[in-house]
Amino acid sequence: MITHIVRHDRWLVRSSPLHRILLVLLALFIGVAAWNGASMNRHRSETVRQIAMHDSVRYAKLESDIRSVEADGFKGSPFQDPSSPFVVAGRYGGRFMCYPLKPISGWVIGQSDLFPSYHRATATKKAGLILNEEIENPQILFNGSFDMAFVLVYLLPLLIIAFTYNLVASEREWGTLQLLLSDAVSMRRILLIRVAFRFLLFAAALSLLRLLCAVFGGIPVDRTFMSLLAMTLAWSALWFGLSFFFNATVNRHSGDTAAALVATWLLFVLLFPGLLNLVVGRYHPIPSRISLITETREAAEDVKKRSSQALAKYLEDHPELARDSTAIDADDFATRFYTSQIELERTLAPLEAEFSERLQKQNAWVRRFQWVSPAQVMQDRLGAVAQTDESSFRIFSGKVDAYYKSLQEYHTARILRKRKHTSASIATIPLPPEPGLPENNGGDAVAYLVALAALLTIAGWLRLSSMGIGGSYSVGLH
């Protein structure tokens, strides 16, 4: 009997023009998303290559210029002296730190189009404002390029709805339901077999398309790829489970089943994220950026007026330098500049901390309630697996800040002690740390989505438990 039902459903799938259109659309959406991802990966790879070459050329030139000064001396403005610690700190002494984007990140752009993928840290340059920090709210997460994540979260459920919305109602409308029930097979078994068969067809087509895109797009078929594929299949299983449930409960007319499925899509993908954003913004508003900018400017002006006090404060915090204070010229431009910079950051720290604290509270709320919306969970974990989510960029930003502070400490100490650079001392400038990020396989999301799919299937099964050959189906046929 199972073979009979499968053959009947296979004939329906093969003979329906709609199903052929759905397959073409699936291939088109995935192909375009993969092409966009490959283009972005090529652009990012070229950017990283140019950055590495820029750093290499710049430091090679610095070392060559210092060797010339060591051999022939330097004549000219002290602000052009390549051996000056001030010049090295401001013009040469920084290095780039590049975000370790995975090849799969082109498929899941996430926050990578909002946050910078590289920083140039120097002793004089650090963002005083939190320019790139935004709440990881549903509206921001769901905006962006046409990538694979957009196809999976937004479009894939609609294709599944169109593929499965009329598994029961269409048989009733065509008058073929009685034939399916004529062999004493329960309606729930028929529906389960048809949904399972179509899920296997869909999963096979989806997996094959993803594999082809990976092979031709230069994406390694590694653990990350398999994790994303597992999440994709679990997400698909959820929508097949929803289809089973609504085909079991809302099945008098095909339009009713389709309307129930589309309403669920609107709730999961659009309505809940928007409502969550409103609630989070209402109870945890972030400080005004205009106020933050105004206070930053006021703090900068105040620090300029207190530049001599800034030097004294810095020496108080660094007693190892205070021992050499007799050699420090408080009126020296470089000394005043760097100590003022440090004092400015010290003044701005409470403002930035308040801003960051509010953002963290908002993010905590979003993560706490995201489990109500499977779409929110799917989007969040896709970014986590591809390391393009907000949390990964915050970790990277923290490493950039730590590297910046190490550069600042190094260069400021040389400036205050007036230690000129030599060709050998260039090698002592701190190097950027390895920007490794924590791995995430999305296992919790897979378990969550599969559990929801199972619960929906069980609920639909129980709904049909009293409907064998007889019941409302046989009555509706006579």
Tab-separated table of N, CA and C in Angstrom, residues 275-354:
chain	number	residue	atom	x	y	z
A	275	LEU	N	7.391	42.860	16.431
A	275	LEU	CA	6.871	43.111	17.773
A	275	LEU	C	7.983	43.052	18.818
A	276	LEU	N	8.886	42.109	18.662
A	276	LEU	CA	9.996	42.000	19.612
A	276	LEU	C	10.852	43.252	19.583
A	277	ASN	N	11.073	43.790	18.407
A	277	ASN	CA	11.857	45.010	18.281
A	277	ASN	C	11.182	46.176	18.990
A	278	LEU	N	9.872	46.286	18.854
A	278	LEU	CA	9.136	47.366	19.511
A	278	LEU	C	9.213	47.239	21.036
A	279	VAL	N	9.045	46.018	21.523
A	279	VAL	CA	9.063	45.806	22.977
A	279	VAL	C	10.443	46.095	23.549
A	280	VAL	N	11.478	45.585	22.889
A	280	VAL	CA	12.851	45.802	23.373
A	280	VAL	C	13.202	47.282	23.337
A	281	GLY	N	12.837	47.971	22.258
A	281	GLY	CA	13.121	49.397	22.171
A	281	GLY	C	12.369	50.212	23.205
A	282	ARG	N	11.201	49.704	23.595
A	282	ARG	CA	10.385	50.435	24.586
A	282	ARG	C	10.957	50.289	25.992
A	283	TYR	N	11.409	49.097	26.366
A	283	TYR	CA	11.861	48.866	27.740
A	283	TYR	C	13.365	49.044	27.921
A	284	HIS	N	14.127	48.996	26.840
A	284	HIS	CA	15.573	49.191	26.943
A	284	HIS	C	16.045	50.121	25.829
A	285	PRO	N	15.634	51.384	25.873
A	285	PRO	CA	16.077	52.319	24.825
A	285	PRO	C	17.565	52.612	24.970
A	286	ILE	N	18.225	52.786	23.832
A	286	ILE	CA	19.645	53.110	23.869
A	286	ILE	C	19.803	54.622	23.977
A	287	PRO	N	20.918	55.094	24.520
A	287	PRO	CA	21.146	56.542	24.601
A	287	PRO	C	21.174	57.165	23.215
A	288	SER	N	20.818	58.423	23.142
A	288	SER	CA	20.810	59.137	21.875
A	288	SER	C	22.222	59.257	21.318
A	289	ARG	N	22.394	58.941	20.041
A	289	ARG	CA	23.700	59.088	19.408
A	289	ARG	C	24.093	60.562	19.324
A	290	ILE	N	23.110	61.414	19.129
A	290	ILE	CA	23.411	62.848	19.058
A	290	ILE	C	23.990	63.325	20.393
A	291	SER	N	23.382	62.874	21.493
A	291	SER	CA	23.896	63.244	22.812
A	291	SER	C	25.302	62.706	23.023
A	292	LEU	N	25.526	61.474	22.561
A	292	LEU	CA	26.847	60.868	22.722
A	292	LEU	C	27.902	61.648	21.937
A	293	ILE	N	27.571	62.039	20.707
A	293	ILE	CA	28.503	62.812	19.890
A	293	ILE	C	28.791	64.164	20.522
A	294	THR	N	27.724	64.817	21.026
A	294	THR	CA	27.900	66.129	21.666
A	294	THR	C	28.794	66.032	22.892
A	295	GLU	N	28.547	65.027	23.724
A	295	GLU	CA	29.363	64.863	24.928
A	295	GLU	C	30.807	64.512	24.563
A	296	THR	N	31.001	63.775	23.484
A	296	THR	CA	32.358	63.440	23.052
A	296	THR	C	33.127	64.695	22.653
A	297	ARG	N	32.479	65.557	21.896
A	297	ARG	CA	33.139	66.795	21.474
A	297	ARG	C	33.448	67.694	22.665
A	298	GLU	N	32.516	67.773	23.586
A	298	GLU	CA	32.756	68.590	24.771
A	298	GLU	C	33.925	68.038	25.583
A	299	ALA	N	33.971	66.704	25.691
A	299	ALA	CA	35.077	66.084	26.438
A	299	ALA	C	36.410	66.347	25.749
A	300	ALA	N	36.427	66.312	24.421
A	300	ALA	CA	37.666	66.555	23.683
A	300	ALA	C	38.168	67.977	23.903
A	301	GLU	N	37.265	68.939	23.879
A	301	GLU	CA	37.669	70.324	24.114
A	301	GLU	C	38.189	70.510	25.524
A	302	ASP	N	37.543	69.855	26.485
A	302	ASP	CA	37.965	69.994	27.875
A	302	ASP	C	39.346	69.386	28.089
A	303	VAL	N	39.615	68.243	27.426
A	303	VAL	CA	40.910	67.593	27.580
A	303	VAL	C	42.020	68.444	26.966
A	304	LYS	N	41.731	69.105	25.859
A	304	LYS	CA	42.728	69.984	25.247
A	304	LYS	C	43.145	71.088	26.205
A	305	LYS	N	42.171	71.619	26.937
A	305	LYS	CA	42.470	72.678	27.895
A	305	LYS	C	43.276	72.160	29.071
A	306	ARG	N	43.192	70.877	29.341
A	306	ARG	CA	43.858	70.313	30.508
A	306	ARG	C	45.001	69.379	30.096
A	307	SER	N	45.679	69.705	29.007
A	307	SER	CA	46.696	68.798	28.469
A	307	SER	C	47.838	68.559	29.454
A	308	SER	N	48.246	69.584	30.192
A	308	SER	CA	49.346	69.388	31.152
A	308	SER	C	48.907	68.479	32.291
A	309	GLN	N	47.645	68.606	32.706
A	309	GLN	CA	47.128	67.712	33.743
A	309	GLN	C	47.045	66.273	33.223
A	310	ALA	N	46.750	66.139	31.922
A	310	ALA	CA	46.675	64.804	31.338
A	310	ALA	C	48.028	64.100	31.425
A	311	LEU	N	49.115	64.843	31.192
A	311	LEU	CA	50.451	64.256	31.294
A	311	LEU	C	50.717	63.796	32.716
A	312	ALA	N	50.387	64.638	33.680
A	312	ALA	CA	50.612	64.274	35.082
A	312	ALA	C	49.816	63.033	35.462
A	313	LYS	N	48.555	62.945	34.953
A	313	LYS	CA	47.720	61.797	35.257
A	313	LYS	C	48.302	60.528	34.650
A	314	TYR	N	48.825	60.622	33.426
A	314	TYR	CA	49.399	59.448	32.774
A	314	TYR	C	50.635	58.963	33.521
A	315	LEU	N	51.491	59.887	33.961
A	315	LEU	CA	52.682	59.493	34.713
A	315	LEU	C	52.312	58.904	36.067
A	316	GLU	N	51.211	59.372	36.632
A	316	GLU	CA	50.748	58.812	37.911
A	316	GLU	C	50.337	57.353	37.729
A	317	ASP	N	49.728	57.047	36.571
A	317	ASP	CA	49.292	55.675	36.304
A	317	ASP	C	50.432	54.793	35.815
A	318	HIS	N	51.544	55.395	35.387
A	318	HIS	CA	52.687	54.632	34.868
A	318	HIS	C	53.961	55.086	35.591
A	319	PRO	N	54.150	54.660	36.846
A	319	PRO	CA	55.302	55.115	37.634
A	319	PRO	C	56.641	54.720	37.011
A	320	GLU	N	56.657	53.643	36.192
A	320	GLU	CA	57.932	53.261	35.577
A	320	GLU	C	58.425	54.349	34.633
A	321	LEU	N	57.505	55.144	34.083
A	321	LEU	CA	57.900	56.260	33.231
A	321	LEU	C	58.213	57.502	34.053
A	322	ALA	N	57.589	57.614	35.198
A	322	ALA	CA	57.804	58.791	36.046
A	322	ALA	C	59.259	58.882	36.493
A	323	ARG	N	59.953	57.746	36.576
A	323	ARG	CA	61.361	57.775	36.986
A	323	ARG	C	62.211	58.520	35.961
A	324	ASP	N	61.723	58.555	34.710
A	324	ASP	CA	62.460	59.255	33.665
A	324	ASP	C	61.856	60.625	33.366
A	325	SER	N	61.063	61.137	34.312
A	325	SER	CA	60.305	62.363	34.039
A	325	SER	C	61.212	63.572	33.796
A	326	THR	N	62.450	63.523	34.272
A	326	THR	CA	63.343	64.660	34.047
A	326	THR	C	63.670	64.825	32.572
A	327	ALA	N	63.546	63.708	31.846
A	327	ALA	CA	63.867	63.761	30.416
A	327	ALA	C	62.651	64.066	29.563
A	328	ILE	N	61.476	64.272	30.199
A	328	ILE	CA	60.245	64.494	29.467
A	328	ILE	C	59.947	65.982	29.386
A	329	ASP	N	59.747	66.463	28.183
A	329	ASP	CA	59.397	67.864	27.963
A	329	ASP	C	57.880	67.991	27.920
A	330	ALA	N	57.296	68.576	28.960
A	330	ALA	CA	55.842	68.672	29.048
A	330	ALA	C	55.256	69.539	27.964
A	331	ASP	N	56.072	70.420	27.387
A	331	ASP	CA	55.567	71.297	26.331
A	331	ASP	C	55.734	70.682	24.948
A	332	ASP	N	56.369	69.532	24.901
A	332	ASP	CA	56.566	68.879	23.618
A	332	ASP	C	55.221	68.499	23.005
A	333	PHE	N	55.076	68.782	21.713
A	333	PHE	CA	53.790	68.543	21.060
A	333	PHE	C	53.375	67.074	21.126
A	334	ALA	N	54.312	66.198	20.842
A	334	ALA	CA	53.986	64.781	20.829
A	334	ALA	C	53.549	64.297	22.197
A	335	THR	N	54.254	64.779	23.237
A	335	THR	CA	53.906	64.373	24.588
A	335	THR	C	52.497	64.808	24.938
A	336	ARG	N	52.214	66.082	24.663
A	336	ARG	CA	50.873	66.595	24.965
A	336	ARG	C	49.802	65.851	24.142
A	337	PHE	N	50.116	65.587	22.891
A	337	PHE	CA	49.129	64.949	22.018
A	337	PHE	C	48.737	63.571	22.538
A	338	TYR	N	49.733	62.758	22.864
A	338	TYR	CA	49.426	61.391	23.259
A	338	TYR	C	48.812	61.301	24.647
A	339	THR	N	49.298	62.083	25.567
A	339	THR	CA	48.696	62.041	26.905
A	339	THR	C	47.274	62.599	26.874
A	340	SER	N	47.020	63.579	26.017
A	340	SER	CA	45.654	64.095	25.872
A	340	SER	C	44.738	63.043	25.263
A	341	GLN	N	45.285	62.296	24.319
A	341	GLN	CA	44.491	61.230	23.696
A	341	GLN	C	44.076	60.202	24.735
A	342	ILE	N	45.010	59.830	25.593
A	342	ILE	CA	44.716	58.832	26.625
A	342	ILE	C	43.704	59.375	27.619
A	343	GLU	N	43.850	60.629	27.999
A	343	GLU	CA	42.912	61.232	28.938
A	343	GLU	C	41.519	61.346	28.320
A	344	LEU	N	41.466	61.651	27.024
A	344	LEU	CA	40.167	61.724	26.345
A	344	LEU	C	39.473	60.364	26.397
A	345	GLU	N	40.190	59.292	26.123
A	345	GLU	CA	39.577	57.963	26.167
A	345	GLU	C	39.133	57.608	27.578
A	346	ARG	N	39.917	58.056	28.567
A	346	ARG	CA	39.531	57.802	29.950
A	346	ARG	C	38.219	58.540	30.283
A	347	THR	N	38.083	59.755	29.762
A	347	THR	CA	36.876	60.538	30.010
A	347	THR	C	35.662	59.938	29.313
A	348	LEU	N	35.882	59.407	28.105
A	348	LEU	CA	34.769	58.863	27.329
A	348	LEU	C	34.373	57.457	27.761
A	349	ALA	N	35.213	56.796	28.522
A	349	ALA	CA	34.950	55.405	28.895
A	349	ALA	C	33.586	55.206	29.556
A	350	PRO	N	33.173	56.067	30.532
A	350	PRO	CA	31.847	55.861	31.134
A	350	PRO	C	30.710	56.016	30.132
A	351	LEU	N	30.857	56.951	29.181
A	351	LEU	CA	29.807	57.146	28.184
A	351	LEU	C	29.686	55.912	27.292
A	352	GLU	N	30.822	55.401	26.840
A	352	GLU	CA	30.801	54.222	25.993
A	352	GLU	C	30.301	53.005	26.762
A	353	ALA	N	30.656	52.926	28.044
A	353	ALA	CA	30.211	51.797	28.858
A	353	ALA	C	28.699	51.805	29.013
A	354	GLU	N	28.119	52.993	29.209
A	354	GLU	CA	26.667	53.081	29.329
A	354	GLU	C	25.986	52.674	28.030
